[in-house]
PDB file of C-alpha atoms and ligand atoms in Angstrom:
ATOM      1  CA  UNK A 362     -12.925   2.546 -38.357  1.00 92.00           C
ATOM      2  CA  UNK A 363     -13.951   4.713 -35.332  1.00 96.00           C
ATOM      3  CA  UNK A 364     -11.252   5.422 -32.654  1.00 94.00           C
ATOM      4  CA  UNK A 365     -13.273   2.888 -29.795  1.00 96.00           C
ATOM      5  CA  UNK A 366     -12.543  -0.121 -32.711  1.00 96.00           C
ATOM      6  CA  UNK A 367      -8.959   1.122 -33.105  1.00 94.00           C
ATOM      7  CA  UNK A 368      -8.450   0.652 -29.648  1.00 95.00           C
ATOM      8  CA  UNK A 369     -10.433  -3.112 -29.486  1.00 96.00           C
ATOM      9  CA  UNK A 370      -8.362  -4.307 -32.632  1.00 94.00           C
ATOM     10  CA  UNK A 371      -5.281  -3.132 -30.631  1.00 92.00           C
ATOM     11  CA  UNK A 372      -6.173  -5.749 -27.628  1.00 94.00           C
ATOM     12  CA  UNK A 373      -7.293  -8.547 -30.855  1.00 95.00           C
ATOM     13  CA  UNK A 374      -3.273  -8.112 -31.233  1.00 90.00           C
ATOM     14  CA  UNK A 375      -2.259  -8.730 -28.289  1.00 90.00           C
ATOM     15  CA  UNK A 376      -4.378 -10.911 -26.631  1.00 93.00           C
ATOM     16  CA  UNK A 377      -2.379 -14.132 -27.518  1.00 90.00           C
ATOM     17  CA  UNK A 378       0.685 -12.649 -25.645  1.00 86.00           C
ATOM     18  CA  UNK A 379      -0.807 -10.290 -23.196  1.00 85.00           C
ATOM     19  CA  UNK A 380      -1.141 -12.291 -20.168  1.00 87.00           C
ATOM     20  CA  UNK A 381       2.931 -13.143 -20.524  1.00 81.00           C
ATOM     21  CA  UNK A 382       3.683  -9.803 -21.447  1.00 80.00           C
ATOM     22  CA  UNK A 383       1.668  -8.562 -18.051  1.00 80.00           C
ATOM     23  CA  UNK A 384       3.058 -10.825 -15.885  1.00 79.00           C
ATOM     24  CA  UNK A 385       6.794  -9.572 -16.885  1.00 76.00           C
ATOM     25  CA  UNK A 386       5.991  -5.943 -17.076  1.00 75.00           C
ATOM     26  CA  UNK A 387       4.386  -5.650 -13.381  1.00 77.00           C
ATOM     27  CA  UNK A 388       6.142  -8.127 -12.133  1.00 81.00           C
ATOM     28  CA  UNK A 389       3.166  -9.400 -10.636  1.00 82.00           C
ATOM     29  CA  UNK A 390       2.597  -6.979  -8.277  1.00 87.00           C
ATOM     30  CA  UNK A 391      -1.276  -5.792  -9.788  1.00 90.00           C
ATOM     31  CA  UNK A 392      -2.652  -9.601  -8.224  1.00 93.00           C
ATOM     32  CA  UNK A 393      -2.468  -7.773  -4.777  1.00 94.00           C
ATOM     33  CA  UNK A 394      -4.058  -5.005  -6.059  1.00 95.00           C
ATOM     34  CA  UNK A 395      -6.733  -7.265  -7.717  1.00 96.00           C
ATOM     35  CA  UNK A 396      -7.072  -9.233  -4.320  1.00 97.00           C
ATOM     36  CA  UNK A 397      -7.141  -6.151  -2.050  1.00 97.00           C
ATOM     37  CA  UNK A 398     -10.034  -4.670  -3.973  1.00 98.00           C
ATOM     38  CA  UNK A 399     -11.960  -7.670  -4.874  1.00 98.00           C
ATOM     39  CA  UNK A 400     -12.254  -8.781  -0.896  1.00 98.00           C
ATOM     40  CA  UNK A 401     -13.297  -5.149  -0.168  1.00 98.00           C
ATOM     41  CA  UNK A 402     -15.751  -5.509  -2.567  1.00 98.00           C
ATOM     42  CA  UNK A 403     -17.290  -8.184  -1.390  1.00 98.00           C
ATOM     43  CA  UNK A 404     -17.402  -7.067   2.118  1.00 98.00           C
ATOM     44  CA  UNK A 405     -19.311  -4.343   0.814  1.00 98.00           C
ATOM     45  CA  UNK A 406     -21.917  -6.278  -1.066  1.00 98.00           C
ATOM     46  CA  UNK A 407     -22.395  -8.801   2.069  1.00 97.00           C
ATOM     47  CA  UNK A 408     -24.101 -11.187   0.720  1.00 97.00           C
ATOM     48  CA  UNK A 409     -23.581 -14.809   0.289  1.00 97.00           C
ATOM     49  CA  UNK A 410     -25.123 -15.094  -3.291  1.00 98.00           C
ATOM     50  CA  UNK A 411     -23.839 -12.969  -5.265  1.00 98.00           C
ATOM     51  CA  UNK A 412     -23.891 -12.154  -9.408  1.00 98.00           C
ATOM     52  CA  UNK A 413     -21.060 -10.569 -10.545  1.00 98.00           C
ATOM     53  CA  UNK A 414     -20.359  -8.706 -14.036  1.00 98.00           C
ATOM     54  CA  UNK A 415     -16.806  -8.002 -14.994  1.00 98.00           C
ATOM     55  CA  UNK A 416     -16.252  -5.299 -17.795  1.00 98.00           C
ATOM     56  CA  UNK A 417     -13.694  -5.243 -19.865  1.00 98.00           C
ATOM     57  CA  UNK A 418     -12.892  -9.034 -18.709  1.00 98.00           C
ATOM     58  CA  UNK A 419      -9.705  -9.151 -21.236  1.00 97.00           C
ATOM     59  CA  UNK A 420      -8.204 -12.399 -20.708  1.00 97.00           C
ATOM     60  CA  UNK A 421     -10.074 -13.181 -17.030  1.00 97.00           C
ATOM     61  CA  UNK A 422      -7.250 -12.197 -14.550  1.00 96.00           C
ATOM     62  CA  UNK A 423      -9.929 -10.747 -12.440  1.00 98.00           C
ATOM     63  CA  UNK A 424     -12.628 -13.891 -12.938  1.00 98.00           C
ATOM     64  CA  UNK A 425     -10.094 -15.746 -11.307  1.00 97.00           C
ATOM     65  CA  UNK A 426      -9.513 -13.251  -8.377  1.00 98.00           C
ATOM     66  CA  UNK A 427     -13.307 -13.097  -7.683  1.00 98.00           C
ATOM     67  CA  UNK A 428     -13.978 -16.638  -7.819  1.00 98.00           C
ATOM     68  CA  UNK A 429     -10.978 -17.300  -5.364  1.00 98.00           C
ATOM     69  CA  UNK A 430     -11.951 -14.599  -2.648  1.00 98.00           C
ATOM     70  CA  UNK A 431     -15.590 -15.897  -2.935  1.00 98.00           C
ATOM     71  CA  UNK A 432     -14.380 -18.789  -2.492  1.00 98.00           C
ATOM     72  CA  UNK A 433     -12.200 -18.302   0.525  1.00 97.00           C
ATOM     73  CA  UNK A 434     -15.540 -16.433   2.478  1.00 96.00           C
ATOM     74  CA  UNK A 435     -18.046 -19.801   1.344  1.00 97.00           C
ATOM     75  CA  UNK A 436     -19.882 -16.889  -0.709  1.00 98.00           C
ATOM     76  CA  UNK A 437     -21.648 -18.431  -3.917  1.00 98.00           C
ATOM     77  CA  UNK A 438     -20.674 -16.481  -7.090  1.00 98.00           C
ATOM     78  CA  UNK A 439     -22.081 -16.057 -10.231  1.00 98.00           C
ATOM     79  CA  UNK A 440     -19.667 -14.202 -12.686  1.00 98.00           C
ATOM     80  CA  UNK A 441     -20.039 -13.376 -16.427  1.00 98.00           C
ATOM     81  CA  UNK A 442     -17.624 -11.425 -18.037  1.00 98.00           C
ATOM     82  CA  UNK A 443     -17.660  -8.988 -20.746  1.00 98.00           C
ATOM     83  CA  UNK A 444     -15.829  -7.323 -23.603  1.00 98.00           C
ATOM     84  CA  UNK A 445     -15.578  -6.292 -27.172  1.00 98.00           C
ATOM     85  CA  UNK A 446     -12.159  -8.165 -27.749  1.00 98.00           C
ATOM     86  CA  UNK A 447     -12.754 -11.466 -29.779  1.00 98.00           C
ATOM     87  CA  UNK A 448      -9.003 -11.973 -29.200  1.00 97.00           C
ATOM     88  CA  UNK A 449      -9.431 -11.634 -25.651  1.00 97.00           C
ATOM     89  CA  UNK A 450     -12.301 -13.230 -25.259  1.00 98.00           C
ATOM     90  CA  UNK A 451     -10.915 -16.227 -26.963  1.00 97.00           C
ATOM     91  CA  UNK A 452      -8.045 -16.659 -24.266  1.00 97.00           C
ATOM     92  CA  UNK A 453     -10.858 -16.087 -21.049  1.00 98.00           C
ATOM     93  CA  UNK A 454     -13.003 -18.624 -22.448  1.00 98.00           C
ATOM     94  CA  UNK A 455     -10.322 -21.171 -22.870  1.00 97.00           C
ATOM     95  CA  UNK A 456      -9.029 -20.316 -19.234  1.00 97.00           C
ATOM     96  CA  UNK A 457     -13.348 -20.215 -17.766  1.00 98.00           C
ATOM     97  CA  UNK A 458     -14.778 -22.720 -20.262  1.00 98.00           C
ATOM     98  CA  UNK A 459     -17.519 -22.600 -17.678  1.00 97.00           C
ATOM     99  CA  UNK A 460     -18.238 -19.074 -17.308  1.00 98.00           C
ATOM    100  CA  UNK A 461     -20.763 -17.146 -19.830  1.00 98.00           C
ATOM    101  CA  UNK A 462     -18.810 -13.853 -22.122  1.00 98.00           C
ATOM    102  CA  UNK A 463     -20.805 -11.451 -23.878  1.00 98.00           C
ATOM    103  CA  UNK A 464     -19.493  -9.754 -26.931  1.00 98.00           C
ATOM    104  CA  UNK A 465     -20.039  -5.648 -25.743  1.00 98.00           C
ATOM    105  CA  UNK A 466     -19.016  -2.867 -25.199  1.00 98.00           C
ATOM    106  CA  UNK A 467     -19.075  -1.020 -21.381  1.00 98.00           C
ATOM    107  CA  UNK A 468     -21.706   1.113 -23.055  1.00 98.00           C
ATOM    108  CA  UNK A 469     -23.825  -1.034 -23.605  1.00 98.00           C
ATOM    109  CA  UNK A 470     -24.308  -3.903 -21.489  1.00 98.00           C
ATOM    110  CA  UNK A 471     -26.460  -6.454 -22.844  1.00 98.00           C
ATOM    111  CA  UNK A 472     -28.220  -7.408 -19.224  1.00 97.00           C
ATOM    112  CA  UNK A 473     -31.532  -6.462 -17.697  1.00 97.00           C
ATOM    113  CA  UNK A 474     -31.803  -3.778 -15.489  1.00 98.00           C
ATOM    114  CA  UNK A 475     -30.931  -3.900 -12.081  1.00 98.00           C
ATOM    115  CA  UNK A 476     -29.936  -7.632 -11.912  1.00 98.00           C
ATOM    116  CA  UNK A 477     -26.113  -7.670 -10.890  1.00 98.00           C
ATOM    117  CA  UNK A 478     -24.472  -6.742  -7.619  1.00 98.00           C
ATOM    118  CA  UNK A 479     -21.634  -5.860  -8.359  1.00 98.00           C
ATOM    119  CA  UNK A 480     -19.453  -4.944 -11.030  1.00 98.00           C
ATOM    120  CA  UNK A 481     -15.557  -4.760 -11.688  1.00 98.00           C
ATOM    121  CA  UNK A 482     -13.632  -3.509 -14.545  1.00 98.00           C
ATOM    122  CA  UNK A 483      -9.520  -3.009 -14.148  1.00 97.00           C
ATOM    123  CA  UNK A 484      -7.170  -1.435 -16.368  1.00 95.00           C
ATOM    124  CA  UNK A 485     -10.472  -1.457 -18.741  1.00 97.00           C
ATOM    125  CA  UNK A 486     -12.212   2.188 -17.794  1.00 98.00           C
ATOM    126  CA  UNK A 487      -9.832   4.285 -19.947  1.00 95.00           C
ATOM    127  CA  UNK A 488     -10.045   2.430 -22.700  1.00 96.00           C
ATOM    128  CA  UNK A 489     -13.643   3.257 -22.975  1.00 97.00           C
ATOM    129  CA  UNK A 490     -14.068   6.412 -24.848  1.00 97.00           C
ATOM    130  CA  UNK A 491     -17.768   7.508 -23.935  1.00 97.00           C
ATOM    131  CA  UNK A 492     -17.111   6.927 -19.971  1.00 97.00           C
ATOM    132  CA  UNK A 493     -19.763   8.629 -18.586  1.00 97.00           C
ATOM    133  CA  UNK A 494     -22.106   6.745 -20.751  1.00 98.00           C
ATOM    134  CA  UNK A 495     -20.591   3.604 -19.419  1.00 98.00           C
ATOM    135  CA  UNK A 496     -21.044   4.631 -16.028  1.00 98.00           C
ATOM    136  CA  UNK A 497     -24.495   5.209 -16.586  1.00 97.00           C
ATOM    137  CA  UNK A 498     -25.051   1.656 -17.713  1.00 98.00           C
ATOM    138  CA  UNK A 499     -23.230   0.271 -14.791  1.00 98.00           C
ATOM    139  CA  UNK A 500     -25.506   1.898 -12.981  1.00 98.00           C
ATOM    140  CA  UNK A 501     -28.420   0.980 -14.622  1.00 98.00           C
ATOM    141  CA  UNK A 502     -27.658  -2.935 -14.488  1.00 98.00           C
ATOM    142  CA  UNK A 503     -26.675  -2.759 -10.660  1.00 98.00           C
ATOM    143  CA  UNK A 504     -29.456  -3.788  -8.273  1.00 98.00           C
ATOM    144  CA  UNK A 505     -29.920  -1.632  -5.423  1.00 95.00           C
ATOM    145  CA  UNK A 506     -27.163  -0.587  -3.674  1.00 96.00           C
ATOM    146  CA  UNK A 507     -24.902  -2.682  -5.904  1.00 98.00           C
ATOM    147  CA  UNK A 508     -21.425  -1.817  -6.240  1.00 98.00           C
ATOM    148  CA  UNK A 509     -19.143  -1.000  -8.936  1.00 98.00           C
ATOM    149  CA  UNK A 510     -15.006  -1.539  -8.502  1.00 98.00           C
ATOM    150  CA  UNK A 511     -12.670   0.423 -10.848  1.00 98.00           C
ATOM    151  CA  UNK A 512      -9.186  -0.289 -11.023  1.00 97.00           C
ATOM    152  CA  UNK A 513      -7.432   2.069 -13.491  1.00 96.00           C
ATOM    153  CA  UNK A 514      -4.307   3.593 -13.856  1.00 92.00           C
ATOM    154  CA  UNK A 515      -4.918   7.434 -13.568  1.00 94.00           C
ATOM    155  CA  UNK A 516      -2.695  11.051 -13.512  1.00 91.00           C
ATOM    156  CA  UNK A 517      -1.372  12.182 -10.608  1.00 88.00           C
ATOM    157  CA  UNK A 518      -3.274  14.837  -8.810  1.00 89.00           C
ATOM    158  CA  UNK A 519       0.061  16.616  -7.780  1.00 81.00           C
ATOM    159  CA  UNK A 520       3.488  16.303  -8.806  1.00 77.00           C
ATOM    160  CA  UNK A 521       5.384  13.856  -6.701  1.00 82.00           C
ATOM    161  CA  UNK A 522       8.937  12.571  -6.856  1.00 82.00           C
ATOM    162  CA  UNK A 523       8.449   8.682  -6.412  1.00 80.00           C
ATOM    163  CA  UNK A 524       5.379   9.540  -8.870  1.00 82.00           C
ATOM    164  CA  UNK A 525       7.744  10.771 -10.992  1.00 83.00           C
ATOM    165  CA  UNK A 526       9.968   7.349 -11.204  1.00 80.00           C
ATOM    166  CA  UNK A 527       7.246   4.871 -11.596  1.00 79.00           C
ATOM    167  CA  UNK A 528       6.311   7.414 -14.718  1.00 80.00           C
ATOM    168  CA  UNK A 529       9.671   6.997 -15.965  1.00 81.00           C
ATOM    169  CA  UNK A 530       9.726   3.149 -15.817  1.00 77.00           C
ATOM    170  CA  UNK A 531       6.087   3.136 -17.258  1.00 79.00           C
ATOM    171  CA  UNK A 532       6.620   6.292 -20.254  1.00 82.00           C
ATOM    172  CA  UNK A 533      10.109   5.243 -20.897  1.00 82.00           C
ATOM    173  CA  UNK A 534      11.064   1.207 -20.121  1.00 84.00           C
ATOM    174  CA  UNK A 535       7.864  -0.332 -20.148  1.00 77.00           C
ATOM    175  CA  UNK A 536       6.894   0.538 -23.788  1.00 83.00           C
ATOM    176  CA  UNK A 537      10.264  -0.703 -25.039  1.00 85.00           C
ATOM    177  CA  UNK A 538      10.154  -4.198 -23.065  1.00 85.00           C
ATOM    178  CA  UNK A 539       6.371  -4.468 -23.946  1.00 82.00           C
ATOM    179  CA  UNK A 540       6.751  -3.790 -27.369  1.00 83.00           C
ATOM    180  CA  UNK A 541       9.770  -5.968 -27.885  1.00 86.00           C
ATOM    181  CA  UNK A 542       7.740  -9.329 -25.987  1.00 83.00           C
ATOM    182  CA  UNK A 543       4.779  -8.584 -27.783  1.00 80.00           C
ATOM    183  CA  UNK A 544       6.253  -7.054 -30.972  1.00 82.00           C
ATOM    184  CA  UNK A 545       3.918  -4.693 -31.477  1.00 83.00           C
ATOM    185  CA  UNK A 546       5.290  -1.214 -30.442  1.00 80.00           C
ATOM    186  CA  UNK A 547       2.023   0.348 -30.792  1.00 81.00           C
ATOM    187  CA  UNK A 548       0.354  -1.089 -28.354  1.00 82.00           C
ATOM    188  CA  UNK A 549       2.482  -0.752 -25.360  1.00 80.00           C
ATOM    189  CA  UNK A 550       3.060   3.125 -26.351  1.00 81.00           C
ATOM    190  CA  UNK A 551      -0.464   3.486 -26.338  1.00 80.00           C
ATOM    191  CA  UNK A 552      -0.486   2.472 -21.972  1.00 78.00           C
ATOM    192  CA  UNK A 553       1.275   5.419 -20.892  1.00 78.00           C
ATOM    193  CA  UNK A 554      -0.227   7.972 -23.693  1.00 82.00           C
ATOM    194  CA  UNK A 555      -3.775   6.658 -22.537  1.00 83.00           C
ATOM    195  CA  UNK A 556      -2.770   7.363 -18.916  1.00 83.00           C
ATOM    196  CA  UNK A 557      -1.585  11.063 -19.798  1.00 81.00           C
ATOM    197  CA  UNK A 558      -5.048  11.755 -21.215  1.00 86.00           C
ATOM    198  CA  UNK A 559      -6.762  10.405 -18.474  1.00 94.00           C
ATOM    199  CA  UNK A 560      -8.418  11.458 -15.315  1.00 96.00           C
ATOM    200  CA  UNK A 561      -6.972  12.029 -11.565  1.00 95.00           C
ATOM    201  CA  UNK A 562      -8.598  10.075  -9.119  1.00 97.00           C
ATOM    202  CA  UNK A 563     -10.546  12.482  -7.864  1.00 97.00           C
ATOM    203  CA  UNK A 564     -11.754  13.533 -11.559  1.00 97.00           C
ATOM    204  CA  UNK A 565     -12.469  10.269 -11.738  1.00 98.00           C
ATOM    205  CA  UNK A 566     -14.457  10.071  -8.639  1.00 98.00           C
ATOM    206  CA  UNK A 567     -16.192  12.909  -9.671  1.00 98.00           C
ATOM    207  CA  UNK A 568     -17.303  11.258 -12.733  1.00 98.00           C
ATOM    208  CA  UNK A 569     -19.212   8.895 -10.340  1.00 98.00           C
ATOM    209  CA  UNK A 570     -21.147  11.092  -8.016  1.00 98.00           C
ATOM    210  CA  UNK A 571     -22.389  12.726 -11.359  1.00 97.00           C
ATOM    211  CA  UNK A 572     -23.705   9.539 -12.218  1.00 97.00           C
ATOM    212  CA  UNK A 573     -25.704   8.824  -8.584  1.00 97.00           C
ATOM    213  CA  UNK A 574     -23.266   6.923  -7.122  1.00 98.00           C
ATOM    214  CA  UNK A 575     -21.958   7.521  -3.545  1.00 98.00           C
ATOM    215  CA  UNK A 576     -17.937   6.671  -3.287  1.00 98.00           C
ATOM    216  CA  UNK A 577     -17.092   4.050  -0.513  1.00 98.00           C
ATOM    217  CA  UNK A 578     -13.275   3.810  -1.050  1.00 98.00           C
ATOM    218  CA  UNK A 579     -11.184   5.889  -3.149  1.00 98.00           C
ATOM    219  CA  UNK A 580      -6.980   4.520  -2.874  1.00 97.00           C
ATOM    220  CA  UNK A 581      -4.028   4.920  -4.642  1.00 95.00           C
ATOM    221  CA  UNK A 582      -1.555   2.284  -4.918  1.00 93.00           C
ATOM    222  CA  UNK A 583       2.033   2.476  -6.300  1.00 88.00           C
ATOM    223  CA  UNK A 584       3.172   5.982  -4.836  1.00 84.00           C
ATOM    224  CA  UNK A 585      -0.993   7.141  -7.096  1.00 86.00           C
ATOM    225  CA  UNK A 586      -0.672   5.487  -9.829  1.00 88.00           C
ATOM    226  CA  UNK A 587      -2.983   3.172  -9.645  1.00 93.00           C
ATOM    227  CA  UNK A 588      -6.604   3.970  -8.343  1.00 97.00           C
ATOM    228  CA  UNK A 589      -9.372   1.489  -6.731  1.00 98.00           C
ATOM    229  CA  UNK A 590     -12.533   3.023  -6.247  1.00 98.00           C
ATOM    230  CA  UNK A 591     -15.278   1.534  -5.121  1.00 98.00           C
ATOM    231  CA  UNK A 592     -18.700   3.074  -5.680  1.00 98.00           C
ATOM    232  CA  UNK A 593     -21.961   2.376  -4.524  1.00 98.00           C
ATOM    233  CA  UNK A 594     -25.207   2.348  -6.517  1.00 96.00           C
TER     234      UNK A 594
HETATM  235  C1  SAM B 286      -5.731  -3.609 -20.406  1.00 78.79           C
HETATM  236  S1  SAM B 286      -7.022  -4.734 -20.799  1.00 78.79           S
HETATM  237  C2  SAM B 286      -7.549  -5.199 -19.177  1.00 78.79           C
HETATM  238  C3  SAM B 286      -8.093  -6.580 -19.125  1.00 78.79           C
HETATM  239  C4  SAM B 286      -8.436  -7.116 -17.744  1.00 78.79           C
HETATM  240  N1  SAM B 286      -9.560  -6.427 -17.147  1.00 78.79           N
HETATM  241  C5  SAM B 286      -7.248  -7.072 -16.808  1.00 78.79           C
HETATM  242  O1  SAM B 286      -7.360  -6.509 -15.720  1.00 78.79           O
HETATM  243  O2  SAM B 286      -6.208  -7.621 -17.161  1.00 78.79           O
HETATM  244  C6  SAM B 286      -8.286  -3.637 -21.348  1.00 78.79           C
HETATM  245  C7  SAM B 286      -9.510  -4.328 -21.915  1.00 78.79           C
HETATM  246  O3  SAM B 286     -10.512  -3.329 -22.174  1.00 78.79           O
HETATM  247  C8  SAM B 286     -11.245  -3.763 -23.301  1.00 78.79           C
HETATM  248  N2  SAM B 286     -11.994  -2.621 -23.849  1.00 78.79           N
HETATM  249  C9  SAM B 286     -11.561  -1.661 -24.694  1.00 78.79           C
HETATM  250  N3  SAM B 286     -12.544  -0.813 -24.976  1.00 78.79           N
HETATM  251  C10 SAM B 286     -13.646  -1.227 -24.290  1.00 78.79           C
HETATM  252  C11 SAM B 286     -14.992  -0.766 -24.182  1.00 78.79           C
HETATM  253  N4  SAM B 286     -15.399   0.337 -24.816  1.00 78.79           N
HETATM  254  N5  SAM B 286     -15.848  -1.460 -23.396  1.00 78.79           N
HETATM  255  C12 SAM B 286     -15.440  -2.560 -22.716  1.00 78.79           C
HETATM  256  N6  SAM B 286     -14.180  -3.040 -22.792  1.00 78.79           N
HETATM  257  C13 SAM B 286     -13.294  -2.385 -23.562  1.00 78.79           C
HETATM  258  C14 SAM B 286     -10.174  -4.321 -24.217  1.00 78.79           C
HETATM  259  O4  SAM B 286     -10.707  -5.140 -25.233  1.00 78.79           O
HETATM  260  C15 SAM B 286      -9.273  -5.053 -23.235  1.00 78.79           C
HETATM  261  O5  SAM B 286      -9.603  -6.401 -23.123  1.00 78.79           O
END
């Protein structure tokens, strides 16, 4: 099995206890984060149809966020979501019975070309082993001056003490609670040895421009360990 279905058959796992597992381990705090970016976004795309693809949909926490924000602005949304979980996908679809899932991986997004305008994938990008590939496809789906939202946990880009804390909580608690709710110990030390062999966010910026897009936003939440960048096609 290739390391890309190791990683998918460690979500299948999960995905029956991962929205209760999130919910304890961040307290709740990443729905701001989710809002925040998600109402940016659509200020960006301003328009008041709008088709929306969101990779690496897991269980649909951001489906919900994007159809409540569009919601809120009278903005008519069409949202699929997407991911190579069956596990996960099982959970999103009983949550959106009325939304449409495809099957697929980042890399290959089974839409036509420059149909979607915009495209979100959270705590999803470093799972994805053949990024710039990915990026590429976003691209290539994304109308026009469509825009792509990443939210991703990422390395700092300079040592920092308060940095250093949330590390501790997230290297050092987090695994232990997670792995004890979800009883698999695996998968919740695989979060913060992911996160270690990630990018910064300006690496991960950087990624972007190589791939033609032009960076609107580029923020750090949670003293820089989170990231939401928002690119435009
Ligand atoms: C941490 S979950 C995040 C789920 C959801 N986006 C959220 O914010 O809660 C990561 C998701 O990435 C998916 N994933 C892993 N590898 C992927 C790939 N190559 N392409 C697309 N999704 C992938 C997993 O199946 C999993 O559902």
């Amino acid at each position: 099995m290739s390391k890309q279905e190791q990683i998918v058959r460690m979500f299948d796992s999960i995905a029956k206890k991962y929205d209760f597992v999130n919910r304890v381990l961040t307290f709740g705090i990443d729905k701001k984060w989710r809002e925040k970016a998600v109402k940016k976004t659509l200020e960006l795309i301003d328009k008041k149809d709008v088709k929306i693809l969101d990779v690496a949909c897991g269980t649909g926490d951001m489906i919900e966020i994007w159809k409540k924000e569009a919601n809120k602005k009278d903005i008519n949304i069409k949202i699929c979501g997407l991911d190579p979980s069956v596990g996960m996908l099982e959970v999103a679809k009983k949550r959106f019975p009325e939304v449409k899932f495809y099957k697929a991986y980042a890399t290959d997004i089974p839409c036509e070309s420059k149909t979607i305008d915009g495209i979100s994938i959270s705590f999803g990008i470093r799972n994805v082993l053949e990024i710039k590939k990915a990026i590429c496809e976003f691209k290539r789906v994304l109308k026009k001056d469509g825009i792509v939202l990443v939210l991703e946990f990422t390395k700092a880009e300079k040592p920092n003490k308060f940095r250093e804390c949330v590390d501790f909580y997230s290297n050092k608690i987090l695994p232990k609670i997670g792995g004890i709710l979800s009883k698999n110990k695996e998968a919740y030390e695989y979060l913060p040895n992911s996160i270690e062999n990630f990018y910064t966010p300006n690496e991960l910026a950087a990624l972007f421009i190589e791939c033609g897009f032009n960076i609107e936003k580029l923020e750090t939440f949670n003293f820089g360990q989170v990231t939401m960048l928002i690119a435009r096609s």
